[in-house]
Coordinates of C-alpha atoms in Angstrom, one line a residue:
M22 CA 19.5 2.1 -6.3
R23 CA 16.1 0.7 -7.4
I24 CA 13.5 1.8 -9.9
L25 CA 10.5 3.2 -8.0
T26 CA 6.8 2.8 -8.7
V27 CA 4.4 5.4 -7.2
A28 CA 1.2 3.9 -5.9
V29 CA -1.3 5.6 -8.1
A30 CA -5.0 4.9 -8.5
P31 CA -5.7 3.6 -12.0
A32 CA -8.1 6.5 -12.6
A33 CA -5.5 9.1 -11.5
L34 CA -3.4 9.0 -14.7
A35 CA -5.9 7.4 -17.1
F36 CA -7.4 10.7 -18.1
A37 CA -9.5 9.3 -20.9
G38 CA -11.3 7.0 -18.5
A39 CA -11.7 9.4 -15.7
G40 CA -15.4 10.1 -16.2
S41 CA -16.3 7.6 -13.5
V42 CA -15.2 10.1 -10.9
A43 CA -18.0 12.5 -10.1
V44 CA -16.9 16.1 -9.5
A45 CA -19.5 18.6 -8.4
R46 CA -19.4 22.1 -9.9
P47 CA -21.7 25.2 -10.0
S48 CA -24.4 25.0 -12.6
A49 CA -23.1 28.4 -14.0
V50 CA -19.3 29.0 -13.8
P51 CA -18.6 32.7 -13.8
V52 CA -16.9 34.3 -16.8
P53 CA -14.1 36.7 -15.8
T54 CA -15.0 40.3 -16.5
A55 CA -12.7 43.0 -17.9
A56 CA -12.7 44.7 -14.5
E57 CA -11.7 41.4 -12.7
E58 CA -8.8 41.0 -15.2
A59 CA -7.7 44.6 -14.5
Q60 CA -7.8 44.0 -10.8
A61 CA -5.6 40.9 -11.1
L62 CA -3.0 42.8 -13.2
D63 CA -3.1 45.7 -10.8
L64 CA -2.3 43.5 -7.8
A65 CA 0.5 41.7 -9.7
T66 CA 2.2 45.0 -10.7
R67 CA 1.9 46.4 -7.2
E68 CA 3.5 43.2 -5.8
I69 CA 6.3 43.2 -8.3
A70 CA 7.1 46.8 -7.4
V71 CA 8.0 45.6 -3.9
R72 CA 11.5 44.2 -3.4
S73 CA 10.8 41.1 -1.4
V74 CA 14.3 39.7 -1.5
R75 CA 16.1 38.0 1.4
G76 CA 18.6 40.3 3.3
E77 CA 18.8 43.9 4.1
G78 CA 15.7 45.8 2.8
N79 CA 13.5 42.7 2.6
R80 CA 9.9 44.0 2.1
T81 CA 8.0 40.8 2.0
N82 CA 5.8 42.1 4.8
E83 CA 4.6 44.8 2.4
V84 CA 3.6 42.3 -0.2
A85 CA 1.6 40.5 2.5
A86 CA 0.0 43.9 3.4
L87 CA -1.1 44.4 -0.2
I88 CA -2.7 41.0 -0.3
K89 CA -4.4 41.5 3.0
D90 CA -5.9 44.9 2.0
R91 CA -7.2 43.4 -1.2
L92 CA -8.8 40.5 0.7
I93 CA -10.4 42.7 3.3
A94 CA -11.8 44.9 0.5
G95 CA -13.2 41.7 -1.0
G96 CA -15.2 40.7 2.0
W97 CA -12.8 39.0 4.4
A98 CA -12.9 40.0 8.1
P99 CA -9.6 41.5 9.3
A100 CA -9.3 38.7 11.8
D101 CA -9.5 36.1 9.0
V102 CA -6.4 37.5 7.3
V103 CA -3.4 36.9 9.4
V104 CA 0.0 38.4 8.5
T105 CA 2.7 37.1 10.8
R106 CA 6.2 38.7 10.9
R107 CA 8.8 36.0 11.0
G108 CA 12.2 37.6 11.4
E109 CA 12.9 39.7 8.3
T110 CA 10.1 38.2 6.3
A111 CA 6.4 37.3 6.8
T112 CA 3.6 34.9 6.1
L113 CA 0.0 35.3 5.2
V114 CA -2.9 33.0 6.0
A115 CA -6.4 34.0 5.0
T116 CA -9.4 31.8 5.8
W117 CA -12.7 31.6 4.0
A118 CA -14.9 29.5 6.2
G119 CA -16.9 26.8 4.6
S120 CA -20.4 25.7 5.6
D121 CA -19.3 22.3 6.8
P122 CA -16.7 22.6 9.6
K123 CA -16.2 18.9 9.7
L124 CA -14.5 18.9 6.3
K125 CA -10.8 19.5 6.1
P126 CA -9.8 22.7 4.3
L127 CA -8.4 23.2 0.9
V128 CA -5.1 25.1 1.0
L129 CA -4.1 27.4 -1.9
S130 CA -0.4 27.8 -1.6
G131 CA 2.2 30.2 -2.9
H132 CA 5.1 32.5 -1.8
M133 CA 5.7 36.2 -1.7
D134 CA 9.5 36.4 -1.9
V135 CA 11.6 36.5 -5.1
V136 CA 15.2 36.0 -5.9
E137 CA 17.6 38.9 -6.2
A138 CA 17.8 41.0 -9.4
K139 CA 20.3 43.6 -10.2
R140 CA 19.2 46.7 -12.1
G141 CA 22.5 46.9 -14.1
D142 CA 21.9 43.4 -15.5
W143 CA 18.3 44.0 -16.7
K144 CA 17.0 46.0 -19.7
R145 CA 14.4 47.4 -17.4
D146 CA 14.1 48.0 -13.6
P147 CA 13.3 44.5 -12.2
F148 CA 11.3 46.2 -9.5
G149 CA 9.7 48.7 -11.8
P150 CA 7.0 46.6 -13.5
V151 CA 6.1 47.7 -17.0
V152 CA 3.7 46.3 -19.6
E153 CA 4.9 46.4 -23.2
D154 CA 3.1 44.8 -26.2
G155 CA 0.9 42.6 -23.9
V156 CA 3.8 41.4 -21.8
L157 CA 4.4 42.2 -18.1
Y158 CA 8.1 42.6 -17.2
G159 CA 9.6 42.4 -13.6
R160 CA 11.0 40.2 -11.0
G161 CA 8.3 37.8 -10.0
A162 CA 6.4 37.9 -13.2
T163 CA 6.7 34.2 -13.6
D164 CA 7.9 33.2 -10.1
M165 CA 5.5 33.9 -8.7
K166 CA 3.8 37.2 -8.0
F167 CA 1.7 37.2 -11.1
D168 CA 0.5 33.7 -10.3
G169 CA -0.2 34.6 -6.7
A170 CA -2.1 37.8 -7.7
V171 CA -4.3 35.9 -10.1
L172 CA -5.0 33.2 -7.5
V173 CA -5.9 35.7 -4.8
S174 CA -8.0 37.7 -7.3
A175 CA -9.9 34.6 -8.4
V176 CA -10.8 33.7 -4.8
I177 CA -12.0 37.3 -4.3
D178 CA -14.0 37.1 -7.5
L179 CA -15.6 33.8 -6.6
R180 CA -16.8 35.3 -3.4
A181 CA -18.2 38.4 -5.2
H182 CA -20.0 36.1 -7.6
G183 CA -21.8 34.5 -4.7
Y184 CA -20.0 31.2 -4.4
K185 CA -20.3 29.6 -1.0
P186 CA -17.8 26.8 -0.3
R187 CA -18.8 23.8 1.7
R188 CA -15.1 23.1 2.5
S189 CA -13.1 26.0 4.0
I190 CA -10.5 27.6 1.7
V191 CA -7.2 28.8 3.2
I192 CA -4.8 31.0 1.2
A193 CA -1.3 30.3 2.7
F194 CA 1.7 32.3 1.3
S195 CA 5.2 31.8 2.6
G196 CA 7.9 34.4 2.7
D197 CA 11.2 32.6 2.1
E198 CA 10.5 29.9 -0.4
E199 CA 13.4 31.0 -2.5
T200 CA 16.0 30.6 0.3
V201 CA 15.8 28.8 3.6
M202 CA 12.1 27.9 3.5
A203 CA 11.7 28.3 7.2
T204 CA 8.3 29.9 6.8
S205 CA 7.3 27.2 4.3
A206 CA 7.9 24.6 6.9
A207 CA 6.0 26.6 9.6
L208 CA 2.9 27.0 7.4
A209 CA 2.8 23.3 6.6
E210 CA 3.0 22.5 10.3
E211 CA 0.2 25.0 11.0
L212 CA -2.0 23.6 8.2
K213 CA -1.1 19.9 8.5
G214 CA -4.8 19.1 9.0
A215 CA -5.6 20.2 5.4
D216 CA -7.4 17.9 3.0
L217 CA -5.4 19.0 -0.1
V218 CA -2.9 21.7 -1.2
I219 CA -3.0 23.4 -4.6
N220 CA 0.3 25.2 -5.1
A221 CA 0.4 27.9 -7.8
D222 CA 4.2 27.7 -7.8
G223 CA 4.9 25.0 -10.3
G224 CA 3.5 23.2 -13.3
G225 CA 2.2 25.5 -16.0
G226 CA 1.6 25.4 -19.8
T227 CA 3.6 25.8 -23.0
F228 CA 2.6 27.9 -26.0
A229 CA 3.5 27.0 -29.6
D230 CA 6.7 28.7 -30.5
G231 CA 6.2 32.3 -31.4
T232 CA 2.5 32.2 -30.7
D233 CA -0.1 32.3 -27.9
K234 CA -1.6 29.0 -29.0
P235 CA -1.6 26.6 -26.0
L236 CA -0.1 23.2 -26.6
Y237 CA 0.2 21.3 -23.3
W238 CA -0.1 21.8 -19.6
L239 CA 1.9 20.3 -16.8
W240 CA 0.9 19.7 -13.2
D241 CA 3.4 18.6 -10.7
G242 CA 2.5 15.6 -8.5
N243 CA 5.9 15.2 -6.9
E244 CA 9.3 16.8 -6.8
K245 CA 12.9 15.9 -6.4
A246 CA 14.6 16.7 -3.1
Y247 CA 17.2 19.5 -3.0
A248 CA 20.6 18.9 -1.3
D249 CA 24.0 20.6 -1.1
Y250 CA 27.2 18.7 -0.2
Q251 CA 30.5 20.3 0.5
L252 CA 33.7 18.7 -0.7
E253 CA 36.7 19.9 1.3
V254 CA 40.4 19.1 1.2
T255 CA 42.8 20.5 3.8
N256 CA 46.6 20.5 3.8
P257 CA 49.5 22.0 5.9
G258 CA 50.4 24.1 2.9
G259 CA 53.7 25.8 2.5
H260 CA 55.7 28.0 0.2
S261 CA 54.9 27.7 -3.5
S262 CA 58.6 27.3 -4.3
E263 CA 58.5 24.0 -2.5
P264 CA 55.6 22.0 -4.0
R265 CA 54.1 19.1 -2.2
P266 CA 52.8 16.0 -3.9
D267 CA 49.5 16.3 -2.0
N268 CA 48.2 19.7 -3.2
A269 CA 44.7 20.4 -1.8
I270 CA 43.4 22.1 -5.0
V271 CA 44.7 19.2 -7.2
Q272 CA 43.1 16.6 -5.0
L273 CA 39.8 18.5 -4.9
A274 CA 39.9 18.9 -8.7
Q275 CA 40.4 15.1 -9.1
A276 CA 37.4 14.5 -7.0
L277 CA 35.3 17.0 -9.0
V278 CA 36.2 15.3 -12.2
K279 CA 34.9 12.0 -10.8
V280 CA 31.7 13.6 -9.6
G281 CA 31.2 15.5 -12.9
T282 CA 31.5 12.4 -15.0
Y283 CA 29.5 10.1 -12.8
Q284 CA 25.8 9.4 -13.7
F285 CA 23.4 8.0 -11.1
P286 CA 21.4 5.0 -12.2
P287 CA 18.3 5.8 -14.3
E288 CA 15.0 5.7 -12.5
Q289 CA 11.4 6.0 -13.3
N290 CA 8.0 6.3 -11.6
E291 CA 4.5 6.7 -12.8
L292 CA 4.8 10.5 -13.1
T293 CA 8.1 10.5 -15.1
K294 CA 7.0 7.6 -17.3
A295 CA 3.7 9.4 -18.1
W296 CA 5.6 12.7 -18.8
F297 CA 8.0 11.1 -21.3
E298 CA 5.1 9.3 -23.1
R299 CA 2.9 12.4 -23.3
A300 CA 5.6 15.0 -24.0
A301 CA 7.3 13.1 -26.8
P302 CA 4.7 14.1 -29.4
F303 CA 5.6 17.8 -28.8
E304 CA 9.4 17.3 -29.4
A305 CA 10.4 18.7 -32.8
D306 CA 13.5 16.5 -33.1
P307 CA 12.3 13.0 -34.3
A308 CA 15.4 11.2 -32.8
K309 CA 14.9 12.8 -29.4
A310 CA 11.1 12.1 -29.5
A311 CA 11.9 8.4 -30.2
A312 CA 14.4 8.4 -27.4
M313 CA 11.8 9.8 -25.0
R314 CA 9.4 7.1 -25.9
A315 CA 12.1 4.4 -25.6
F316 CA 13.1 5.7 -22.2
A317 CA 9.5 5.5 -21.0
A318 CA 9.4 1.9 -22.2
N319 CA 12.7 0.9 -20.7
P320 CA 14.8 3.4 -18.7
N321 CA 17.8 1.1 -18.7
D322 CA 18.2 1.1 -22.5
A323 CA 21.6 2.8 -22.9
A324 CA 21.1 4.3 -26.3
P325 CA 18.0 6.4 -25.7
L326 CA 19.1 7.1 -22.2
A327 CA 22.2 8.8 -23.6
I328 CA 20.2 11.0 -25.9
V329 CA 17.8 12.0 -23.2
R330 CA 20.5 12.7 -20.7
A331 CA 22.3 14.9 -23.2
D332 CA 19.4 17.4 -23.1
P333 CA 19.5 19.7 -20.0
D334 CA 15.7 20.0 -20.2
L335 CA 15.3 16.2 -19.8
V336 CA 18.2 14.9 -17.8
G337 CA 16.6 15.9 -14.5
K338 CA 13.7 13.5 -15.2
T339 CA 15.9 10.5 -15.5
G340 CA 17.1 10.1 -11.9
T341 CA 19.2 11.8 -9.3
T342 CA 21.6 14.5 -10.6
C343 CA 24.6 16.1 -8.9
V344 CA 26.6 19.0 -10.3
A345 CA 29.4 21.3 -9.0
T346 CA 28.1 24.8 -8.4
M347 CA 30.7 26.7 -6.3
L348 CA 34.5 26.5 -5.9
S349 CA 37.1 28.1 -3.6
G350 CA 40.7 27.4 -2.6
G351 CA 44.0 28.8 -1.5
H352 CA 44.8 32.0 0.4
A353 CA 47.7 33.6 -1.5
E354 CA 49.2 33.5 -5.0
N355 CA 52.6 32.3 -3.7
A356 CA 51.5 29.8 -1.1
L357 CA 50.4 26.2 -1.3
P358 CA 46.7 25.9 -0.6
Q359 CA 45.8 24.9 2.9
R360 CA 42.1 24.4 2.0
A361 CA 40.0 23.9 -1.1
R362 CA 36.2 23.6 -1.1
A363 CA 33.5 22.9 -3.6
N364 CA 29.7 22.8 -3.4
I365 CA 27.9 19.9 -5.1
N366 CA 24.2 20.5 -5.7
C367 CA 22.0 17.4 -6.0
R368 CA 18.4 17.0 -7.0
I369 CA 17.4 13.6 -5.5
F370 CA 14.9 11.3 -7.2
P371 CA 12.1 10.4 -4.8
G372 CA 12.8 7.4 -2.6
H373 CA 16.3 8.2 -1.6
S374 CA 17.6 10.0 1.4
R375 CA 20.3 12.7 1.5
E376 CA 22.4 10.3 3.5
Q377 CA 22.2 7.7 0.8
I378 CA 23.3 10.2 -1.9
M379 CA 26.2 11.4 0.3
A380 CA 27.4 7.9 0.8
Q381 CA 27.2 7.3 -3.0
L382 CA 29.3 10.5 -3.6
K383 CA 31.9 9.3 -1.1
T384 CA 32.1 6.0 -3.0
V385 CA 32.4 7.8 -6.4
I386 CA 35.2 10.0 -5.0
G387 CA 37.0 7.1 -3.4
S388 CA 39.4 9.2 -1.3
D389 CA 39.6 9.7 2.5
V390 CA 41.4 12.9 1.8
V391 CA 38.2 14.5 0.5
K392 CA 35.8 15.3 3.3
V393 CA 32.1 15.1 2.2
S394 CA 29.5 16.8 4.4
D395 CA 25.8 17.6 4.0
V396 CA 25.4 21.4 4.2
T397 CA 21.8 21.6 2.9
D398 CA 19.9 24.5 4.3
G399 CA 16.1 24.7 4.1
S400 CA 15.1 21.5 2.4
I401 CA 13.9 18.1 3.3
T402 CA 13.4 14.8 1.5
P403 CA 9.6 14.5 0.9
P404 CA 8.0 11.1 0.7
V405 CA 6.5 9.7 -2.5
T406 CA 2.7 10.3 -2.1
P407 CA -0.2 8.8 -4.0
L408 CA -2.2 10.8 -6.5
R409 CA -5.9 11.6 -6.0
A410 CA -8.3 11.0 -8.8
D411 CA -10.6 13.8 -7.7
Y412 CA -7.8 16.4 -8.1
V413 CA -6.6 14.9 -11.5
V414 CA -10.1 15.0 -13.0
A415 CA -10.9 18.5 -11.6
A416 CA -7.6 19.9 -12.8
E417 CA -8.1 18.6 -16.4
K418 CA -11.6 19.9 -16.5
A419 CA -10.4 23.3 -15.3
I420 CA -7.5 23.6 -17.7
H421 CA -9.8 22.6 -20.6
A422 CA -12.4 25.2 -19.6
A423 CA -9.6 27.8 -19.5
W424 CA -7.6 27.0 -22.6
G425 CA -9.7 24.6 -24.7
K426 CA -10.1 20.9 -24.9
N427 CA -7.2 20.4 -27.4
V428 CA -4.6 21.2 -24.7
A429 CA -2.8 18.1 -23.7
V430 CA -2.5 17.5 -19.9
I431 CA 0.8 16.0 -18.8
P432 CA 1.6 14.9 -15.2
N433 CA 5.0 15.9 -14.1
Q434 CA 7.6 15.4 -11.4
A435 CA 9.4 18.7 -10.8
S436 CA 13.2 18.8 -10.7
G437 CA 13.1 21.8 -8.4
G438 CA 11.7 22.2 -4.9
S439 CA 8.7 24.1 -3.6
D440 CA 6.6 24.6 -0.4
S441 CA 4.7 21.5 -1.4
M442 CA 7.5 19.3 -0.1
F443 CA 6.7 20.3 3.5
Y444 CA 3.0 19.4 3.2
R445 CA 3.8 16.1 1.6
A446 CA 6.2 15.3 4.4
L447 CA 3.3 15.7 6.8
G448 CA 1.0 13.4 4.8
V449 CA -1.0 16.2 3.0
P450 CA -1.4 15.7 -0.8
A451 CA 0.0 18.7 -2.6
Y452 CA -0.1 19.4 -6.3
N453 CA 1.6 22.3 -8.1
A454 CA -0.8 23.6 -10.8
S455 CA -0.1 27.0 -12.3
P456 CA -2.6 27.8 -15.1
V457 CA -0.1 30.2 -16.7
F458 CA 1.4 29.4 -20.1
T459 CA 4.8 30.6 -21.5
R460 CA 6.7 30.3 -24.7
R461 CA 9.7 28.0 -24.6
D462 CA 12.1 30.9 -25.3
E463 CA 10.5 33.1 -22.6
R464 CA 11.1 31.0 -19.5
F465 CA 13.0 33.5 -17.4
S466 CA 12.2 32.4 -13.9
H467 CA 15.1 33.5 -11.7
G468 CA 16.7 34.9 -14.8
L469 CA 17.1 38.2 -16.6
N470 CA 14.2 40.2 -17.9
E471 CA 11.6 37.9 -16.4
R472 CA 8.2 38.3 -18.1
V473 CA 4.7 36.9 -18.5
R474 CA 2.1 37.3 -21.3
L475 CA -1.1 39.1 -20.2
V476 CA -3.1 36.8 -22.5
N477 CA -2.9 34.5 -19.4
I478 CA -5.1 36.5 -17.1
K479 CA -8.6 35.6 -18.3
P480 CA -7.8 31.8 -18.8
A481 CA -6.0 31.7 -15.4
L482 CA -9.0 33.2 -13.6
T483 CA -11.3 30.8 -15.5
F484 CA -9.1 27.9 -14.3
Y485 CA -9.6 28.8 -10.7
F486 CA -13.3 29.6 -11.2
N487 CA -13.7 25.9 -12.2
L488 CA -11.1 24.2 -10.0
I489 CA -11.7 25.8 -6.6
P490 CA -15.5 25.1 -6.5
D491 CA -14.9 21.5 -7.8
L492 CA -12.6 20.9 -4.8
T493 CA -14.7 22.7 -2.1
K494 CA -18.3 21.9 -2.8

């Protein structure tokens, strides 16, 4: 496997020298009012209260209805806000027509569904949003109903402040991003003529530990592909009193040990190199910070690579990773297993296909007894796409307007997947750029007691008040 280099315009990552790129903006950018902040929080809490989880009782269509009602109240014609039922879920597409129909639209992307949450596991009802000590708790607080509510509110507020876009603005929210992503793919196909996608589901900032002081902000310019592979061993079985030398569970276990100890070759591209260089100063451990810098300089240097890969927060940025996530086997306590299965979840570094990774897994396992099959559902392998300097400059200006000029801006390649992959696959540049900041010890996306700090509301609105006009005038 080869080391990849993303084709990036020199101005795209050279933030200090980006002043040569002209970005238009209103002469007076609105300042969010207390009422606008309250409206954003109100929409977020209303959305969190709706259980938009895949399966029986999925109410994603109700989240879409909340957003539609808010947009219509904000000046959108009902015909311009389209909610489409798609099986048990729904999508929302809202259009704010620009003055120049020849320009391709800007898409503001997000999703309305959330992952499951059990009341018995949480300190509070995950679908009973509550604010305590300046913190909003509930499923979707970080992924991504709060983000989506702030984004929608910002667009409504811009309209109320009299902004008139030259380029059309399309809000496009999917309804199954957390699972099969069928609506994600459908929306991308519907909007494949877009100029650019800004996805609020990804990126984001980090506060200094124990404070609300912003340190650095990430935007995602790419992401790794998601893949699931099934390992399966079958056997005639028999009575447990008559053991066979070819036990299906043992053979599967041997394969899992090989996969678990294998490390894919290190890789690097412009995004991951820039991330290691710019994130290193914020690492408290001097040895780890030095390893991050060394990895950026030479990803094949074994010593720093070992240090970086030992950190779960960093290993995903060093190349493809594969890990066992599910296991089953046997049918009775006193019978030899006739079948044993395991799931291997991989996050594939850009530039490799799922077929290539499956072939590599077969080589690592080295046994014809173990059947390896691709069982991925709802994901694709997006291409590596170039970065656009107009976005990079506008995003940096917006985050500095929101949080201050001392906030470091760090480009990032996400280890997880999002709706952006489907736009990128169709040739539409897509960047994940949440303006929301969290503390390192409060990152509970998909986890227990998910939360977000309300200090984010005003800066997040400010971010969009700057970014959206810059990209649509």
